[in-house]
mmCIF file of C-alpha atoms and ligand atoms in Angstrom:
data_model
loop_
_atom_site.group_PDB
_atom_site.id
_atom_site.type_symbol
_atom_site.label_atom_id
_atom_site.label_comp_id
_atom_site.label_asym_id
_atom_site.label_seq_id
_atom_site.Cartn_x
_atom_site.Cartn_y
_atom_site.Cartn_z
ATOM 1 C CA MET A 2 10.290 -9.236 89.375
ATOM 2 C CA THR A 3 7.279 -7.397 91.466
ATOM 3 C CA ASN A 4 4.793 -8.941 93.026
ATOM 4 C CA GLU A 5 2.052 -7.713 90.251
ATOM 5 C CA GLN A 6 4.567 -8.575 87.455
ATOM 6 C CA LEU A 7 7.462 -10.525 86.014
ATOM 7 C CA THR A 8 9.257 -10.336 82.989
ATOM 8 C CA PHE A 9 9.719 -13.220 79.646
ATOM 9 C CA GLY A 10 13.505 -13.262 78.859
ATOM 10 C CA GLY A 11 14.218 -9.846 80.115
ATOM 11 C CA ASP A 12 12.245 -7.719 77.645
ATOM 12 C CA LEU A 13 8.788 -9.150 78.011
ATOM 13 C CA PRO A 14 6.667 -8.234 81.144
ATOM 14 C CA VAL A 15 3.924 -10.247 81.890
ATOM 15 C CA ASN A 16 0.811 -9.072 84.434
ATOM 16 C CA ARG A 17 1.710 -13.151 87.230
ATOM 17 C CA VAL A 18 -1.799 -13.759 86.203
ATOM 18 C CA GLY A 19 -2.201 -14.809 83.051
ATOM 19 C CA TYR A 20 -5.006 -17.426 81.073
ATOM 20 C CA GLY A 21 -4.700 -20.888 79.364
ATOM 21 C CA THR A 22 -6.643 -21.372 76.171
ATOM 22 C CA MET A 23 -6.597 -26.117 77.375
ATOM 23 C CA ARG A 24 -9.491 -26.062 78.252
ATOM 24 C CA LEU A 25 -11.513 -24.095 75.423
ATOM 25 C CA THR A 26 -11.351 -26.583 73.350
ATOM 26 C CA GLY A 27 -12.528 -30.407 75.345
ATOM 27 C CA TRP A 28 -8.749 -30.524 74.782
ATOM 28 C CA PRO A 29 -7.668 -33.304 75.985
ATOM 29 C CA ARG A 30 -10.042 -34.840 75.637
ATOM 30 C CA GLY A 31 -13.690 -35.556 77.311
ATOM 31 C CA GLY A 32 -13.828 -31.885 78.186
ATOM 32 C CA ASN A 33 -16.872 -29.103 78.342
ATOM 33 C CA PRO A 34 -15.787 -26.577 76.643
ATOM 34 C CA PRO A 35 -17.684 -23.557 76.904
ATOM 35 C CA ASP A 36 -19.810 -23.120 72.935
ATOM 36 C CA ARG A 37 -17.925 -20.316 70.937
ATOM 37 C CA GLU A 38 -19.666 -17.139 72.240
ATOM 38 C CA THR A 39 -18.522 -17.703 75.384
ATOM 39 C CA ALA A 40 -15.393 -18.645 73.986
ATOM 40 C CA LEU A 41 -14.960 -15.553 72.768
ATOM 41 C CA THR A 42 -16.242 -13.302 75.977
ATOM 42 C CA VAL A 43 -13.693 -15.151 78.201
ATOM 43 C CA LEU A 44 -10.679 -14.025 76.187
ATOM 44 C CA ARG A 45 -11.847 -10.427 75.548
ATOM 45 C CA ARG A 46 -13.118 -10.334 79.045
ATOM 46 C CA ALA A 47 -9.474 -11.586 80.412
ATOM 47 C CA VAL A 48 -7.352 -9.026 78.690
ATOM 48 C CA GLU A 49 -9.665 -6.211 80.023
ATOM 49 C CA LEU A 50 -9.239 -7.598 83.120
ATOM 50 C CA GLY A 51 -5.219 -7.016 82.507
ATOM 51 C CA VAL A 52 -4.589 -10.727 81.224
ATOM 52 C CA ASN A 53 -1.552 -9.783 79.110
ATOM 53 C CA HIS A 54 -0.095 -13.335 79.006
ATOM 54 C CA LEU A 55 -2.521 -16.773 77.630
ATOM 55 C CA ASP A 56 -1.111 -19.402 76.915
ATOM 56 C CA THR A 57 -1.886 -20.994 73.927
ATOM 57 C CA SER A 58 -0.787 -24.201 71.216
ATOM 58 C CA ASN A 59 -1.993 -24.869 67.788
ATOM 59 C CA TYR A 60 -3.356 -28.744 68.798
ATOM 60 C CA TYR A 61 -5.009 -27.645 71.174
ATOM 61 C CA ALA A 62 -8.132 -27.972 69.202
ATOM 62 C CA ARG A 63 -11.206 -30.823 69.137
ATOM 63 C CA ASN A 64 -14.016 -31.213 67.293
ATOM 64 C CA GLY A 65 -13.667 -28.527 65.572
ATOM 65 C CA VAL A 66 -12.056 -26.313 67.878
ATOM 66 C CA ALA A 67 -9.753 -24.817 67.862
ATOM 67 C CA ALA A 68 -7.563 -22.363 70.152
ATOM 68 C CA ASN A 69 -5.647 -20.551 67.673
ATOM 69 C CA GLU A 70 -8.286 -19.423 65.862
ATOM 70 C CA LEU A 71 -10.225 -18.586 68.663
ATOM 71 C CA ILE A 72 -7.597 -15.844 70.348
ATOM 72 C CA ARG A 73 -7.301 -15.056 66.691
ATOM 73 C CA ALA A 74 -11.244 -14.479 66.602
ATOM 74 C CA ALA A 75 -11.524 -12.332 69.487
ATOM 75 C CA LEU A 76 -8.640 -9.998 70.070
ATOM 76 C CA HIS A 77 -6.597 -9.738 66.502
ATOM 77 C CA PRO A 78 -5.307 -6.814 65.636
ATOM 78 C CA TYR A 79 -3.603 -7.870 69.072
ATOM 79 C CA PRO A 80 -3.483 -4.957 71.668
ATOM 80 C CA LYS A 81 0.562 -4.046 72.498
ATOM 81 C CA GLY A 82 1.900 -5.904 75.674
ATOM 82 C CA LEU A 83 0.003 -8.859 74.418
ATOM 83 C CA VAL A 84 2.185 -11.748 74.951
ATOM 84 C CA LEU A 85 1.626 -15.011 72.705
ATOM 85 C CA VAL A 86 3.814 -18.063 74.517
ATOM 86 C CA THR A 87 2.744 -21.305 72.712
ATOM 87 C CA LYS A 88 4.300 -25.064 72.337
ATOM 88 C CA VAL A 89 5.636 -27.119 70.151
ATOM 89 C CA GLY A 90 7.440 -31.149 70.264
ATOM 90 C CA ALA A 91 6.225 -33.884 71.662
ATOM 91 C CA LEU A 92 2.471 -34.765 72.711
ATOM 92 C CA VAL A 93 0.873 -37.305 74.473
ATOM 93 C CA GLU A 94 -2.260 -36.463 73.455
ATOM 94 C CA GLY A 95 -3.805 -35.575 69.730
ATOM 95 C CA ASP A 96 -4.114 -36.459 66.658
ATOM 96 C CA ASP A 97 -0.250 -38.886 67.360
ATOM 97 C CA ILE A 98 -1.411 -40.353 69.438
ATOM 98 C CA ASP A 99 -3.049 -43.519 68.174
ATOM 99 C CA ARG A 100 0.233 -43.898 66.465
ATOM 100 C CA PRO A 101 3.273 -45.305 67.849
ATOM 101 C CA ALA A 102 5.632 -42.830 69.279
ATOM 102 C CA ALA A 103 8.344 -43.565 66.877
ATOM 103 C CA GLU A 104 6.073 -42.721 63.689
ATOM 104 C CA HIS A 105 5.389 -38.745 66.274
ATOM 105 C CA ASP A 106 6.982 -36.259 64.280
ATOM 106 C CA GLY A 107 6.402 -33.223 67.044
ATOM 107 C CA LEU A 108 10.226 -33.198 67.326
ATOM 108 C CA THR A 109 11.967 -34.140 64.079
ATOM 109 C CA PRO A 110 13.066 -30.710 62.433
ATOM 110 C CA ASP A 111 10.610 -31.015 60.137
ATOM 111 C CA GLY A 112 7.862 -31.558 62.802
ATOM 112 C CA LEU A 113 8.965 -28.548 64.467
ATOM 113 C CA ARG A 114 9.567 -26.074 62.122
ATOM 114 C CA ARG A 115 5.906 -26.913 60.853
ATOM 115 C CA GLY A 116 4.793 -26.653 64.149
ATOM 116 C CA VAL A 117 5.866 -22.799 64.722
ATOM 117 C CA GLU A 118 4.840 -21.939 61.349
ATOM 118 C CA ALA A 119 1.177 -23.699 61.241
ATOM 119 C CA ASN A 120 1.124 -21.524 64.999
ATOM 120 C CA LEU A 121 2.125 -18.444 63.446
ATOM 121 C CA ARG A 122 -0.612 -19.106 60.509
ATOM 122 C CA SER A 123 -3.178 -19.901 63.712
ATOM 123 C CA LEU A 124 -2.121 -17.152 65.415
ATOM 124 C CA GLY A 125 -1.401 -14.766 62.531
ATOM 125 C CA VAL A 126 1.698 -13.003 63.995
ATOM 126 C CA ASP A 127 4.630 -12.559 61.833
ATOM 127 C CA ARG A 128 6.395 -13.539 65.342
ATOM 128 C CA ILE A 129 5.315 -16.082 68.558
ATOM 129 C CA ASP A 130 6.841 -14.321 71.567
ATOM 130 C CA VAL A 131 7.992 -17.346 73.358
ATOM 131 C CA VAL A 132 7.760 -21.007 72.201
ATOM 132 C CA ASN A 133 8.131 -24.147 74.956
ATOM 133 C CA LEU A 134 9.777 -27.472 73.453
ATOM 134 C CA ARG A 135 7.437 -29.284 74.948
ATOM 135 C CA MET A 136 8.750 -32.557 76.144
ATOM 136 C CA GLY A 137 7.418 -36.450 77.791
ATOM 137 C CA ASP A 138 6.538 -37.824 75.550
ATOM 138 C CA ARG A 139 6.147 -41.456 75.825
ATOM 139 C CA GLY A 140 8.932 -43.939 74.005
ATOM 140 C CA HIS A 141 11.329 -40.867 73.477
ATOM 141 C CA ASP A 142 14.967 -41.811 75.039
ATOM 142 C CA GLY A 143 15.529 -38.340 75.433
ATOM 143 C CA SER A 144 18.385 -37.925 72.230
ATOM 144 C CA ALA A 145 15.667 -36.154 70.094
ATOM 145 C CA PHE A 146 16.229 -33.311 73.735
ATOM 146 C CA GLU A 147 19.447 -31.429 72.519
ATOM 147 C CA PRO A 148 18.687 -31.418 68.549
ATOM 148 C CA ALA A 149 14.842 -30.050 69.052
ATOM 149 C CA LEU A 150 16.406 -26.847 71.059
ATOM 150 C CA GLU A 151 18.971 -26.531 67.909
ATOM 151 C CA THR A 152 15.790 -26.805 65.424
ATOM 152 C CA LEU A 153 13.637 -23.642 67.756
ATOM 153 C CA MET A 154 17.184 -21.792 68.092
ATOM 154 C CA SER A 155 17.604 -21.621 64.173
ATOM 155 C CA LEU A 156 13.962 -20.735 63.962
ATOM 156 C CA ARG A 157 15.052 -18.168 66.757
ATOM 157 C CA ALA A 158 18.002 -16.923 64.381
ATOM 158 C CA GLU A 159 15.237 -16.774 61.925
ATOM 159 C CA GLY A 160 12.993 -14.739 63.264
ATOM 160 C CA LEU A 161 9.782 -16.783 63.614
ATOM 161 C CA LEU A 162 10.175 -16.782 67.508
ATOM 162 C CA ARG A 163 11.946 -14.629 70.643
ATOM 163 C CA HIS A 164 12.258 -16.682 73.178
ATOM 164 C CA ILE A 165 12.018 -20.408 73.982
ATOM 165 C CA GLY A 166 11.000 -22.449 77.737
ATOM 166 C CA VAL A 167 10.491 -25.347 77.545
ATOM 167 C CA SER A 168 8.024 -27.491 79.210
ATOM 168 C CA ASN A 169 7.375 -31.374 81.259
ATOM 169 C CA VAL A 170 10.924 -31.569 81.675
ATOM 170 C CA THR A 171 13.037 -33.465 84.364
ATOM 171 C CA ARG A 172 16.120 -31.139 86.518
ATOM 172 C CA ALA A 173 17.967 -32.855 84.222
ATOM 173 C CA GLU A 174 16.775 -31.965 80.494
ATOM 174 C CA PHE A 175 16.715 -28.433 82.528
ATOM 175 C CA ASP A 176 20.464 -28.587 83.166
ATOM 176 C CA ARG A 177 20.790 -30.061 79.306
ATOM 177 C CA ALA A 178 18.591 -27.397 78.177
ATOM 178 C CA CYS A 179 20.235 -24.422 79.835
ATOM 179 C CA GLY A 180 24.070 -25.439 78.465
ATOM 180 C CA ILE A 181 22.970 -25.221 74.966
ATOM 181 C CA ALA A 182 19.933 -21.659 74.810
ATOM 182 C CA ASP A 183 19.289 -18.627 77.040
ATOM 183 C CA ILE A 184 15.556 -20.782 78.010
ATOM 184 C CA VAL A 185 13.369 -18.374 79.662
ATOM 185 C CA CYS A 186 10.846 -20.084 80.737
ATOM 186 C CA VAL A 187 9.433 -23.610 82.327
ATOM 187 C CA GLN A 188 6.033 -25.404 81.737
ATOM 188 C CA ASN A 189 5.688 -27.976 84.413
ATOM 189 C CA LEU A 190 2.986 -29.838 87.040
ATOM 190 C CA TYR A 191 2.896 -27.962 90.075
ATOM 191 C CA ASN A 192 0.744 -26.445 92.489
ATOM 192 C CA ILE A 193 -0.561 -26.803 95.998
ATOM 193 C CA ALA A 194 -0.808 -31.018 96.510
ATOM 194 C CA ASP A 195 1.941 -31.943 93.523
ATOM 195 C CA ARG A 196 5.087 -30.074 94.463
ATOM 196 C CA ASP A 197 8.062 -31.703 92.924
ATOM 197 C CA ASP A 198 9.079 -28.863 91.361
ATOM 198 C CA ASP A 199 10.267 -26.919 94.440
ATOM 199 C CA ALA A 200 13.674 -27.134 93.772
ATOM 200 C CA LEU A 201 13.898 -26.842 90.433
ATOM 201 C CA ILE A 202 11.313 -23.534 90.877
ATOM 202 C CA ASP A 203 13.829 -22.412 93.374
ATOM 203 C CA VAL A 204 17.024 -22.836 90.941
ATOM 204 C CA CYS A 205 14.911 -20.911 88.008
ATOM 205 C CA ALA A 206 14.104 -17.924 90.591
ATOM 206 C CA ALA A 207 18.160 -17.526 91.453
ATOM 207 C CA ALA A 208 18.273 -17.681 87.236
ATOM 208 C CA GLY A 209 15.529 -15.344 86.320
ATOM 209 C CA ILE A 210 13.465 -17.831 84.838
ATOM 210 C CA ALA A 211 10.049 -17.312 84.630
ATOM 211 C CA TYR A 212 7.954 -20.729 85.850
ATOM 212 C CA VAL A 213 4.669 -21.348 84.781
ATOM 213 C CA PRO A 214 2.943 -24.268 86.997
ATOM 214 C CA PHE A 215 0.448 -25.569 84.766
ATOM 215 C CA PHE A 216 -2.323 -27.401 86.420
ATOM 216 C CA PRO A 217 -2.884 -25.075 88.644
ATOM 217 C CA ILE A 218 -5.517 -25.499 89.359
ATOM 218 C CA GLY A 219 -7.852 -28.478 87.982
ATOM 219 C CA GLY A 220 -5.828 -31.216 89.831
ATOM 220 C CA GLY A 221 -8.191 -33.003 91.821
ATOM 221 C CA PHE A 222 -5.922 -31.944 95.237
ATOM 222 C CA ARG A 223 -5.639 -34.568 97.424
ATOM 223 C CA PRO A 224 -7.788 -34.336 100.488
ATOM 224 C CA LEU A 225 -5.198 -32.507 102.948
ATOM 225 C CA ALA A 226 -4.294 -30.267 100.753
ATOM 226 C CA ALA A 227 -8.685 -29.079 100.165
ATOM 227 C CA GLU A 228 -9.282 -29.722 103.409
ATOM 228 C CA ARG A 229 -6.653 -26.875 104.506
ATOM 229 C CA LEU A 230 -7.261 -25.024 101.397
ATOM 230 C CA ASN A 231 -10.938 -24.265 102.139
ATOM 231 C CA ALA A 232 -10.354 -24.096 105.925
ATOM 232 C CA VAL A 233 -8.214 -20.081 104.586
ATOM 233 C CA ALA A 234 -10.081 -20.098 102.122
ATOM 234 C CA ASP A 235 -13.885 -19.272 104.993
ATOM 235 C CA ARG A 236 -11.512 -17.501 106.692
ATOM 236 C CA LEU A 237 -10.812 -15.103 103.865
ATOM 237 C CA GLY A 238 -13.873 -15.208 102.276
ATOM 238 C CA ALA A 239 -12.192 -16.535 98.993
ATOM 239 C CA THR A 240 -12.960 -20.070 97.456
ATOM 240 C CA ALA A 241 -11.150 -22.825 97.494
ATOM 241 C CA GLN A 242 -9.153 -22.428 94.390
ATOM 242 C CA GLN A 243 -8.263 -18.265 94.525
ATOM 243 C CA VAL A 244 -6.641 -19.666 97.560
ATOM 244 C CA ALA A 245 -5.408 -22.450 95.580
ATOM 245 C CA LEU A 246 -3.229 -19.564 92.799
ATOM 246 C CA ALA A 247 -2.355 -16.822 95.528
ATOM 247 C CA TRP A 248 -0.568 -19.468 97.195
ATOM 248 C CA LEU A 249 0.990 -20.359 94.267
ATOM 249 C CA LEU A 250 1.961 -16.703 93.735
ATOM 250 C CA ALA A 251 3.351 -16.652 97.626
ATOM 251 C CA ARG A 252 5.062 -19.469 96.539
ATOM 252 C CA SER A 253 8.111 -17.233 94.261
ATOM 253 C CA PRO A 254 7.732 -14.044 92.604
ATOM 254 C CA ASN A 255 8.622 -15.906 89.309
ATOM 255 C CA ILE A 256 6.200 -17.674 89.302
ATOM 256 C CA ALA A 257 3.312 -16.967 86.296
ATOM 257 C CA ILE A 258 -0.171 -19.310 86.841
ATOM 258 C CA ILE A 259 -1.907 -20.021 83.232
ATOM 259 C CA PRO A 260 -5.019 -20.611 85.180
ATOM 260 C CA GLY A 261 -7.894 -22.085 82.504
ATOM 261 C CA THR A 262 -11.768 -21.802 82.743
ATOM 262 C CA GLY A 263 -14.530 -21.398 80.068
ATOM 263 C CA SER A 264 -16.620 -19.637 82.526
ATOM 264 C CA PRO A 265 -16.756 -15.817 82.149
ATOM 265 C CA ALA A 266 -18.005 -16.130 86.892
ATOM 266 C CA HIS A 267 -14.522 -19.219 87.250
ATOM 267 C CA LEU A 268 -12.200 -15.950 85.280
ATOM 268 C CA GLU A 269 -13.117 -13.285 87.288
ATOM 269 C CA GLU A 270 -12.327 -15.526 90.181
ATOM 270 C CA ASN A 271 -8.612 -16.396 89.251
ATOM 271 C CA VAL A 272 -8.232 -11.940 87.763
ATOM 272 C CA ALA A 273 -8.995 -11.792 91.555
ATOM 273 C CA ALA A 274 -6.701 -14.219 93.430
ATOM 274 C CA GLY A 275 -4.176 -12.257 92.607
ATOM 275 C CA ARG A 276 -5.263 -9.308 94.664
ATOM 276 C CA LEU A 277 -5.231 -12.208 97.569
ATOM 277 C CA ARG A 278 -2.857 -11.780 100.019
ATOM 278 C CA LEU A 279 -1.935 -14.310 102.638
ATOM 279 C CA SER A 280 -0.410 -13.857 105.023
ATOM 280 C CA GLU A 281 2.061 -15.932 107.652
ATOM 281 C CA LYS A 282 -0.182 -17.508 109.755
ATOM 282 C CA ASP A 283 -2.484 -18.743 106.356
ATOM 283 C CA LEU A 284 0.959 -19.576 104.196
ATOM 284 C CA ALA A 285 1.780 -21.875 107.557
ATOM 285 C CA GLU A 286 -1.503 -24.239 107.303
ATOM 286 C CA LEU A 287 -1.501 -24.187 104.174
ATOM 287 C CA GLY A 288 2.041 -26.083 104.711
HETATM 288 N N1 NAP B 319 2.555 -27.423 78.679
HETATM 289 C C1 NAP B 319 1.353 -28.685 78.995
HETATM 290 O O1 NAP B 319 2.040 -29.701 78.655
HETATM 291 C C2 NAP B 319 0.451 -28.609 79.619
HETATM 292 C C3 NAP B 319 -0.701 -29.071 80.101
HETATM 293 C C4 NAP B 319 -2.052 -29.262 80.729
HETATM 294 C C5 NAP B 319 -2.090 -27.687 81.179
HETATM 295 N N2 NAP B 319 -1.322 -26.718 79.757
HETATM 296 C C6 NAP B 319 -1.658 -25.719 80.372
HETATM 297 O O2 NAP B 319 -2.141 -25.199 81.568
HETATM 298 C C7 NAP B 319 -3.338 -24.313 81.538
HETATM 299 C C8 NAP B 319 -2.979 -24.827 83.102
HETATM 300 O O3 NAP B 319 -4.449 -25.721 83.202
HETATM 301 P P1 NAP B 319 -5.373 -26.579 82.625
HETATM 302 O O4 NAP B 319 -6.412 -25.762 82.338
HETATM 303 O O5 NAP B 319 -5.448 -27.692 82.468
HETATM 304 O O6 NAP B 319 -6.225 -26.260 84.511
HETATM 305 P P2 NAP B 319 -6.587 -25.464 85.311
HETATM 306 O O7 NAP B 319 -6.090 -23.901 85.731
HETATM 307 O O8 NAP B 319 -5.241 -26.407 86.865
HETATM 308 O O9 NAP B 319 -7.276 -26.045 86.107
HETATM 309 C C9 NAP B 319 -8.655 -25.685 85.089
HETATM 310 C C10 NAP B 319 -10.309 -26.342 85.709
HETATM 311 O O10 NAP B 319 -10.730 -25.632 86.794
HETATM 312 C C11 NAP B 319 -11.772 -25.446 86.299
HETATM 313 N N3 NAP B 319 -11.788 -24.223 87.154
HETATM 314 C C12 NAP B 319 -10.937 -22.599 86.644
HETATM 315 N N4 NAP B 319 -11.122 -22.174 87.267
HETATM 316 C C13 NAP B 319 -11.859 -22.212 88.696
HETATM 317 C C14 NAP B 319 -12.301 -21.126 89.300
HETATM 318 N N5 NAP B 319 -12.498 -19.977 89.502
HETATM 319 N N6 NAP B 319 -13.467 -22.418 90.112
HETATM 320 C C15 NAP B 319 -13.866 -23.524 90.086
HETATM 321 N N7 NAP B 319 -13.058 -24.334 89.539
HETATM 322 C C16 NAP B 319 -12.809 -23.334 88.425
HETATM 323 C C17 NAP B 319 -11.791 -25.855 84.672
HETATM 324 O O11 NAP B 319 -13.762 -25.410 85.108
HETATM 325 P P3 NAP B 319 -14.625 -24.486 84.099
HETATM 326 O O12 NAP B 319 -14.337 -24.227 82.554
HETATM 327 O O13 NAP B 319 -15.694 -24.542 84.443
HETATM 328 O O14 NAP B 319 -14.261 -22.817 85.711
HETATM 329 C C18 NAP B 319 -11.426 -26.649 85.169
HETATM 330 O O15 NAP B 319 -12.107 -28.077 84.571
HETATM 331 C C19 NAP B 319 -3.562 -25.224 80.177
HETATM 332 O O16 NAP B 319 -4.523 -23.820 79.548
HETATM 333 C C20 NAP B 319 -2.598 -24.846 79.154
HETATM 334 O O17 NAP B 319 -3.062 -23.946 78.404
HETATM 335 C C21 NAP B 319 0.365 -26.925 79.923
#
């Protein structure tokens, strides 16, 4: 792992500044997605700027706007080295939300297979680089976790995916996952104002497992964090969002970021944040 790159599973290098597609679709709800041409422009420009890690899901779809369809329309045939990371499993939003959790089938073997196959179809690939098993749905008692990982391992043995990650997992679930499968990444909520995963990040770093924080800037930072971010940002001539991203990159070399935006200007800023170096003084001030 270097300052600029890390590797998923030892064989998939990605630049540490990636891109998350969720906000292109207005998912989960009430979003304000960009128009189609802007969305396609953002995806193509991201790759031009060196982004080679796109985070997505087949269920990032709302009102006929689907992230995977946009990725395919913008970028297929995919440039060499572009790493597509998707997620299957439990949902807390989406079409399933109105049904009781017991009726959600995202974590069943059939549901997982359908999820992987839907991603293959919509992305237009024969194999997905990384599939995250997403936990965190309400109403699941956790008993589906091991069988779900075993299902993903079977799908991997069939050649439908290359690597397995986990998302929305507790530390205990992470430990259970590592006892079953080679886990290459963890995708959990973490940012400068939400640091519950500090210990998990260090465990992942020691094990060579990538940690991909979601909501790297979108969580609405608490006032203390915002005040400190603004002070450092003013000094560096950057924005608070850029400092928040640079802080994540400085936090640990196994962190890869996937900030989401529908704005070409914000995309440029987010990629530029990868070049922002925070001093010891800056980091101390950010706490
Ligand atoms: N595994 C999971 O359960 C899970 C959950 C949530 C998200 N994710 C993944 O994580 C990715 C990142 O999360 P996210 O997109 O929800 O949140 P985020 O990256 O923390 O924040 C996105 C929000 O910040 C704004 N923004 C982005 N860049 C900005 C900038 N430079 N200056 C000011 N505002 C900026 C965006 O608005 P504009 O569009 O106006 O820029 C958008 O409202 C998602 O896209 C998705 O791929 C995974």
